[in-house]
Amino acid sequence: MAGIEREPAELRIPRTALDAFAAALSVQTVAMRTWPDGIEWMYPLGTWEEAHLEVALMPGGEEVWLRMSTDRSNIAVWTIQQWWDFAGRLPGARPPQD
C-alpha cells in the first residue's frame, strides 16, 4: 500500500494456523473483517475467538500480507506468486486465470 513502510519482521506462523487457513480457503469458508485503515483481512470462519492466521490481498495484486491474530504488529509479506504457489497446492485448487 502506498505510504506504508514495513520493517522486515520474523513472523512465526504455527503449522496448525496455516493448516486451518488452508483448509478454510480450500472449502471457501473464509470470513473477512475490515480494519480501520481500510485493509480487509481474511481468516478461517469461526476462529475469531481463538489464535488464527489472517491474510490480506493488497491493492494492485502484487503482495499478500499474513499475520497472526496474537501479534498483529508483525506482518509477513508474500509475493503474489508465493500466494498462488501456496493456494495451488490446496485440495481442489484451480490454476489462476490470466
PDB file of C-alpha atoms in Angstrom:
ATOM      1  CA  MET A   1       0.000   0.000   0.000  1.00  0.00           C
ATOM      2  CA  ALA A   2       1.340   3.427  -0.836  1.00  0.00           C
ATOM      3  CA  GLY A   3       2.811   5.293   2.086  1.00  0.00           C
ATOM      4  CA  ILE A   4       3.117   2.310   4.395  1.00  0.00           C
ATOM      5  CA  GLU A   5       6.691   1.351   5.219  1.00  0.00           C
ATOM      6  CA  ARG A   6       7.206  -2.054   6.795  1.00  0.00           C
ATOM      7  CA  GLU A   7      10.297  -3.155   8.648  1.00  0.00           C
ATOM      8  CA  PRO A   8      11.361  -6.727   7.915  1.00  0.00           C
ATOM      9  CA  ALA A   9       9.959  -8.899  10.685  1.00  0.00           C
ATOM     10  CA  GLU A  10      10.171 -12.522  11.611  1.00  0.00           C
ATOM     11  CA  LEU A  11       6.691 -13.908  11.857  1.00  0.00           C
ATOM     12  CA  ARG A  12       6.166 -17.324  13.353  1.00  0.00           C
ATOM     13  CA  ILE A  13       3.073 -18.964  11.962  1.00  0.00           C
ATOM     14  CA  PRO A  14       2.253 -22.218  13.740  1.00  0.00           C
ATOM     15  CA  ARG A  15       1.669 -25.061  11.316  1.00  0.00           C
ATOM     16  CA  THR A  16      -1.798 -25.596  12.797  1.00  0.00           C
ATOM     17  CA  ALA A  17      -2.760 -21.984  11.997  1.00  0.00           C
ATOM     18  CA  LEU A  18      -1.516 -22.288   8.409  1.00  0.00           C
ATOM     19  CA  ASP A  19      -3.272 -25.639   8.000  1.00  0.00           C
ATOM     20  CA  ALA A  20      -6.534 -24.207   9.390  1.00  0.00           C
ATOM     21  CA  PHE A  21      -6.382 -21.281   6.967  1.00  0.00           C
ATOM     22  CA  ALA A  22      -5.573 -23.589   4.036  1.00  0.00           C
ATOM     23  CA  ALA A  23      -8.484 -25.872   4.927  1.00  0.00           C
ATOM     24  CA  ALA A  24     -10.880 -22.920   5.185  1.00  0.00           C
ATOM     25  CA  LEU A  25      -9.661 -21.499   1.885  1.00  0.00           C
ATOM     26  CA  SER A  26      -9.980 -24.835   0.087  1.00  0.00           C
ATOM     27  CA  VAL A  27     -13.652 -25.182   1.049  1.00  0.00           C
ATOM     28  CA  GLN A  28     -14.372 -21.454   0.742  1.00  0.00           C
ATOM     29  CA  THR A  29     -15.213 -20.850   4.405  1.00  0.00           C
ATOM     30  CA  VAL A  30     -13.117 -17.744   4.904  1.00  0.00           C
ATOM     31  CA  ALA A  31     -14.587 -14.763   6.742  1.00  0.00           C
ATOM     32  CA  MET A  32     -13.464 -11.144   6.262  1.00  0.00           C
ATOM     33  CA  ARG A  33     -13.060  -8.206   8.572  1.00  0.00           C
ATOM     34  CA  THR A  34     -12.071  -4.672   7.516  1.00  0.00           C
ATOM     35  CA  TRP A  35      -9.660  -2.808   9.779  1.00  0.00           C
ATOM     36  CA  PRO A  36      -9.920   0.973  10.371  1.00  0.00           C
ATOM     37  CA  ASP A  37      -7.068   1.510   7.864  1.00  0.00           C
ATOM     38  CA  GLY A  38      -9.302   0.006   5.158  1.00  0.00           C
ATOM     39  CA  ILE A  39      -7.403  -3.265   4.796  1.00  0.00           C
ATOM     40  CA  GLU A  40      -9.678  -6.288   4.528  1.00  0.00           C
ATOM     41  CA  TRP A  41      -8.278  -9.331   6.343  1.00  0.00           C
ATOM     42  CA  MET A  42      -9.457 -12.895   5.714  1.00  0.00           C
ATOM     43  CA  TYR A  43      -9.428 -15.587   8.398  1.00  0.00           C
ATOM     44  CA  PRO A  44     -10.941 -19.057   8.838  1.00  0.00           C
ATOM     45  CA  LEU A  45     -14.652 -18.750   9.582  1.00  0.00           C
ATOM     46  CA  GLY A  46     -15.495 -19.460  13.211  1.00  0.00           C
ATOM     47  CA  THR A  47     -11.981 -18.880  14.578  1.00  0.00           C
ATOM     48  CA  TRP A  48     -12.187 -15.204  15.602  1.00  0.00           C
ATOM     49  CA  GLU A  49     -12.092 -16.013  19.327  1.00  0.00           C
ATOM     50  CA  GLU A  50      -9.000 -18.254  19.034  1.00  0.00           C
ATOM     51  CA  ALA A  51      -5.489 -17.722  17.651  1.00  0.00           C
ATOM     52  CA  HIS A  52      -5.707 -17.678  13.852  1.00  0.00           C
ATOM     53  CA  LEU A  53      -3.871 -16.640  10.699  1.00  0.00           C
ATOM     54  CA  GLU A  54      -5.116 -13.526   8.909  1.00  0.00           C
ATOM     55  CA  VAL A  55      -4.371 -12.813   5.236  1.00  0.00           C
ATOM     56  CA  ALA A  56      -4.871  -9.637   3.198  1.00  0.00           C
ATOM     57  CA  LEU A  57      -4.578  -9.276  -0.567  1.00  0.00           C
ATOM     58  CA  MET A  58      -3.031  -5.869  -1.180  1.00  0.00           C
ATOM     59  CA  PRO A  59      -4.469  -3.436  -3.732  1.00  0.00           C
ATOM     60  CA  GLY A  60      -2.734  -3.854  -7.063  1.00  0.00           C
ATOM     61  CA  GLY A  61      -2.441  -7.591  -6.597  1.00  0.00           C
ATOM     62  CA  GLU A  62       1.339  -7.673  -6.105  1.00  0.00           C
ATOM     63  CA  GLU A  63       1.546  -8.586  -2.421  1.00  0.00           C
ATOM     64  CA  VAL A  64      -0.216 -10.731   0.137  1.00  0.00           C
ATOM     65  CA  TRP A  65       0.191  -9.891   3.818  1.00  0.00           C
ATOM     66  CA  LEU A  66      -0.020 -12.536   6.553  1.00  0.00           C
ATOM     67  CA  ARG A  67      -0.213 -12.026  10.315  1.00  0.00           C
ATOM     68  CA  MET A  68      -1.203 -13.934  13.405  1.00  0.00           C
ATOM     69  CA  SER A  69      -4.145 -12.639  15.423  1.00  0.00           C
ATOM     70  CA  THR A  70      -1.958 -12.930  18.530  1.00  0.00           C
ATOM     71  CA  ASP A  71       0.596 -10.418  17.155  1.00  0.00           C
ATOM     72  CA  ARG A  72      -0.926  -8.108  14.570  1.00  0.00           C
ATOM     73  CA  SER A  73       2.072  -5.762  14.673  1.00  0.00           C
ATOM     74  CA  ASN A  74       4.263  -8.212  12.723  1.00  0.00           C
ATOM     75  CA  ILE A  75       3.374  -8.890   9.111  1.00  0.00           C
ATOM     76  CA  ALA A  76       4.923 -11.303   6.634  1.00  0.00           C
ATOM     77  CA  VAL A  77       4.811 -10.184   3.020  1.00  0.00           C
ATOM     78  CA  TRP A  78       4.470 -12.741   0.238  1.00  0.00           C
ATOM     79  CA  THR A  79       4.641 -12.048  -3.462  1.00  0.00           C
ATOM     80  CA  ILE A  80       1.534 -12.884  -5.428  1.00  0.00           C
ATOM     81  CA  GLN A  81       3.495 -15.784  -6.970  1.00  0.00           C
ATOM     82  CA  GLN A  82       4.207 -17.211  -3.493  1.00  0.00           C
ATOM     83  CA  TRP A  83       0.486 -16.899  -2.742  1.00  0.00           C
ATOM     84  CA  TRP A  84      -0.504 -18.721  -5.952  1.00  0.00           C
ATOM     85  CA  ASP A  85       2.062 -21.444  -5.201  1.00  0.00           C
ATOM     86  CA  PHE A  86       0.501 -21.899  -1.735  1.00  0.00           C
ATOM     87  CA  ALA A  87      -3.100 -21.749  -2.948  1.00  0.00           C
ATOM     88  CA  GLY A  88      -2.316 -24.011  -5.904  1.00  0.00           C
ATOM     89  CA  ARG A  89      -1.374 -26.863  -3.572  1.00  0.00           C
ATOM     90  CA  LEU A  90      -4.738 -26.855  -1.788  1.00  0.00           C
ATOM     91  CA  PRO A  91      -7.210 -29.673  -2.468  1.00  0.00           C
ATOM     92  CA  GLY A  92      -9.487 -28.752  -5.363  1.00  0.00           C
ATOM     93  CA  ALA A  93      -7.341 -25.765  -6.366  1.00  0.00           C
ATOM     94  CA  ARG A  94      -7.720 -24.406  -9.853  1.00  0.00           C
ATOM     95  CA  PRO A  95      -4.870 -22.681 -11.707  1.00  0.00           C
ATOM     96  CA  PRO A  96      -5.001 -18.862 -11.661  1.00  0.00           C
ATOM     97  CA  GLN A  97      -6.805 -17.253 -14.582  1.00  0.00           C
ATOM     98  CA  ASP A  98      -4.551 -14.998 -16.691  1.00  0.00           C
TER      99      ASP A  98
END
